[in-house]
C-alpha positions as a Python dict, from the first residue, in 0.01 Angstrom:
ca = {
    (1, 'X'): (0, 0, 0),
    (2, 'X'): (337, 110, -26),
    (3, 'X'): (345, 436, 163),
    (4, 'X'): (128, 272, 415),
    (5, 'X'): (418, -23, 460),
    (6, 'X'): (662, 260, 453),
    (7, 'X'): (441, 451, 788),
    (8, 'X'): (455, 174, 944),
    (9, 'X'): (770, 76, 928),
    (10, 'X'): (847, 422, 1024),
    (11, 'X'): (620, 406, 1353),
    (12, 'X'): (752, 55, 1460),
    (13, 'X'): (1168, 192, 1410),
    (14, 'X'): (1012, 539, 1625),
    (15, 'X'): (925, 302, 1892),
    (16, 'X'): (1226, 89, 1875),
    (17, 'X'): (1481, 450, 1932),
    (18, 'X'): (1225, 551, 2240),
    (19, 'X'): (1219, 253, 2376),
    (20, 'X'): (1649, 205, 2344),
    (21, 'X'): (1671, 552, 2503),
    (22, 'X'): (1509, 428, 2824),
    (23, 'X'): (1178, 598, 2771),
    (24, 'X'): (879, 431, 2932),
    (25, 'X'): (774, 103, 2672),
    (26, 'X'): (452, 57, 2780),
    (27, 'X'): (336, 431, 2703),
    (28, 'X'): (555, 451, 2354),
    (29, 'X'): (420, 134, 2309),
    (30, 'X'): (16, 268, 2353),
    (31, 'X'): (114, 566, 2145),
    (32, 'X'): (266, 362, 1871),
    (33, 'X'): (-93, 181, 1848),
    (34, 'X'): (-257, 489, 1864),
    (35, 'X'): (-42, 597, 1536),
    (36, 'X'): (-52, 253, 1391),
    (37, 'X'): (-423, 293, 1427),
    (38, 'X'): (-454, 623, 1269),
    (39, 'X'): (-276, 461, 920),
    (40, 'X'): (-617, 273, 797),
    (41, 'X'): (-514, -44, 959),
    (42, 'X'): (-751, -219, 1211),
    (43, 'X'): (-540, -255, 1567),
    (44, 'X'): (-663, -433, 1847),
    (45, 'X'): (-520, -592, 2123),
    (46, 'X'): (-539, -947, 2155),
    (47, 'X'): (-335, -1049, 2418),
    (48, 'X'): (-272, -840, 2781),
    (49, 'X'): (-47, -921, 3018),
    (50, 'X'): (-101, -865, 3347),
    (51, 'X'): (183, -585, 3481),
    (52, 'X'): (223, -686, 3803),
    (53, 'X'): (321, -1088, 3719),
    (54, 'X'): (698, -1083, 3630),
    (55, 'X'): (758, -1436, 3451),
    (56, 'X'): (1113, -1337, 3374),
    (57, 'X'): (1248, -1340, 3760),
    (58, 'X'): (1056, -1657, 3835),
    (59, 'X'): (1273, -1988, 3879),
    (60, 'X'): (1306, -2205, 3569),
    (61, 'X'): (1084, -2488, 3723),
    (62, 'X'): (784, -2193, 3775),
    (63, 'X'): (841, -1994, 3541),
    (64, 'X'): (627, -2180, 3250),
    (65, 'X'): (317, -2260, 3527),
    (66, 'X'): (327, -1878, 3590),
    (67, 'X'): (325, -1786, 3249),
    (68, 'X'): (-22, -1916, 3139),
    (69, 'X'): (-174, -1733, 3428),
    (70, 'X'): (-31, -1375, 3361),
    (71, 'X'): (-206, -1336, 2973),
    (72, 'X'): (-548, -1276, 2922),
    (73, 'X'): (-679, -1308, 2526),
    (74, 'X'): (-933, -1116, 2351),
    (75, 'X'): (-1119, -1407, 2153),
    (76, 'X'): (-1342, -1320, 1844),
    (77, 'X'): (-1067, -1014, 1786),
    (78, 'X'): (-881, -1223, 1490),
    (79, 'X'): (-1059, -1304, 1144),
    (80, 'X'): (-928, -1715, 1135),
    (81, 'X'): (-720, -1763, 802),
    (82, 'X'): (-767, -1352, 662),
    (83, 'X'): (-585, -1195, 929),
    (84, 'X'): (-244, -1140, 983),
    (85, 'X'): (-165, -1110, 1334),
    (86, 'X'): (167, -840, 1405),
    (87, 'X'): (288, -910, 1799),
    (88, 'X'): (431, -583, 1955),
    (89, 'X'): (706, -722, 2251),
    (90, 'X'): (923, -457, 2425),
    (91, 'X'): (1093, -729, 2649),
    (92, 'X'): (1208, -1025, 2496),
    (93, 'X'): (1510, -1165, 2702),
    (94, 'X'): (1576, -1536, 2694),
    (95, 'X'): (1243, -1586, 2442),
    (96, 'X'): (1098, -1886, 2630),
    (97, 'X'): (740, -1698, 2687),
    (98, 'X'): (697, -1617, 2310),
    (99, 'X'): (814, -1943, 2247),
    (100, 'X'): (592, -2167, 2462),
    (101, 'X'): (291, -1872, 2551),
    (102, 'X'): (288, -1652, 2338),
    (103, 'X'): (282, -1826, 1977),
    (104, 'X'): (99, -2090, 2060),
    (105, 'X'): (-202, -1861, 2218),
    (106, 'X'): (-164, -1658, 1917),
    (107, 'X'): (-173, -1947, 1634),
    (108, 'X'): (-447, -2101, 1832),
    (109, 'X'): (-690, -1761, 1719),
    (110, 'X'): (-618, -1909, 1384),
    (111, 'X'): (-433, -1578, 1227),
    (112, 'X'): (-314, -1598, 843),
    (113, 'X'): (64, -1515, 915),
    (114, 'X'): (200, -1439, 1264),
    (115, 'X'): (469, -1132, 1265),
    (116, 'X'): (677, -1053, 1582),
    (117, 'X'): (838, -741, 1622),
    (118, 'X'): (1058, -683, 1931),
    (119, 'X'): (1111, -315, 2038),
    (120, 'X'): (1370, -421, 2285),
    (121, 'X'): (1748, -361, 2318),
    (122, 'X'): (1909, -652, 2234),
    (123, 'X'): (2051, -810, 2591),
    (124, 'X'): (2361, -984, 2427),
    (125, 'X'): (2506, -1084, 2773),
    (126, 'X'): (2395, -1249, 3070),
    (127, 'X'): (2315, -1066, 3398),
    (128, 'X'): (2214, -782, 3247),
    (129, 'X'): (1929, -563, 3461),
    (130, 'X'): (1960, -835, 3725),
    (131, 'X'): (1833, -1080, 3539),
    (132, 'X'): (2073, -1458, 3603),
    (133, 'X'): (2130, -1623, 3306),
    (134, 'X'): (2444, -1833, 3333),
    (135, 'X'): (2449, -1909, 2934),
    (136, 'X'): (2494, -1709, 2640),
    (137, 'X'): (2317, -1925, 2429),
    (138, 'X'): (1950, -1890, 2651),
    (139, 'X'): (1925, -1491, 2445),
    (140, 'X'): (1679, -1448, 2196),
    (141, 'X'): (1933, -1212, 2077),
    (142, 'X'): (2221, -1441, 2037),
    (143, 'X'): (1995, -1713, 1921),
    (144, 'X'): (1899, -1459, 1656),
    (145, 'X'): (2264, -1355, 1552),
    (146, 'X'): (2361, -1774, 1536),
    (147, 'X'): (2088, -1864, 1323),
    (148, 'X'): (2155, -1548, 1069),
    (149, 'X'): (2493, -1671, 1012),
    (150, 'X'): (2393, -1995, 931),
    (151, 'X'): (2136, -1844, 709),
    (152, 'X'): (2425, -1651, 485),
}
């Protein structure tokens, strides 16, 4: 079990460096499956988003409505209470559609243990990649760096 922790860890920080350096996320993404896959762990995918819906750009106010429209879930994929359920995200920005989507779709399949892993650069400032966030406090990333302080 060890070694097999140990190649997987080592996939997930390989997709993490392609993905920093700009490299396309949703192919490293597919090949990191395809690798995960090959370690003698079952992979499916349980939730697809549609490409074309961006929920980030939408307006506050539509943002949430548009969000349970753009997933589709693969029901009868996840063993209720033996499973645990690891989330691939290569674009977590403010959080809000992991938060109110995402984990709730994915605790509703009834999974063991949820684990998130986020291949993403961290955006620590706002405005970044056109995206208008007036406050530093709406990224995941900062959100993440507050609440490991108050951890130590």
């Amino acid at each position: 079990h060890d070694e097999m922790a140990r190649r997987r860890a080592e996939v997930i920080r390989e997709l993490a460096r392609r993905h920093s350096k700009g490299e396309n996320g949703h192919a490293a993404l597919e090949e990191a499956l395809g690798r995960v896959g090959s370690l003698a762990v079952r992979t499916e995918k349980v939730v697809h988003k549609d490409a074309k819906i961006r929920t980030f750009i939408q307006e506050d106010s539509s943002r949430e409505h548009l969000t349970v429209h753009a997933y589709d879930v693969h029901y009868g994929t996840v063993r209720a209470g033996q499973d645990v359920l690891v989330a691939l995200d290569d674009s977590i920005v403010r959080g809000n559609t992991l938060k109110n989507a995402i984990l709730r779709t994915l605790d509703n399949l009834g999974p063991k243990r949820i684990i998130i892993a986020s291949s993403a650069p961290q955006i620590r400032f706002p405005d970044v990649y056109g995206i208008d966030m007036a406050k530093m406090g709406d990224l995941a990333a900062f959100k993440a760096a507050v609440a490991l302080l108050h951890e130590t």
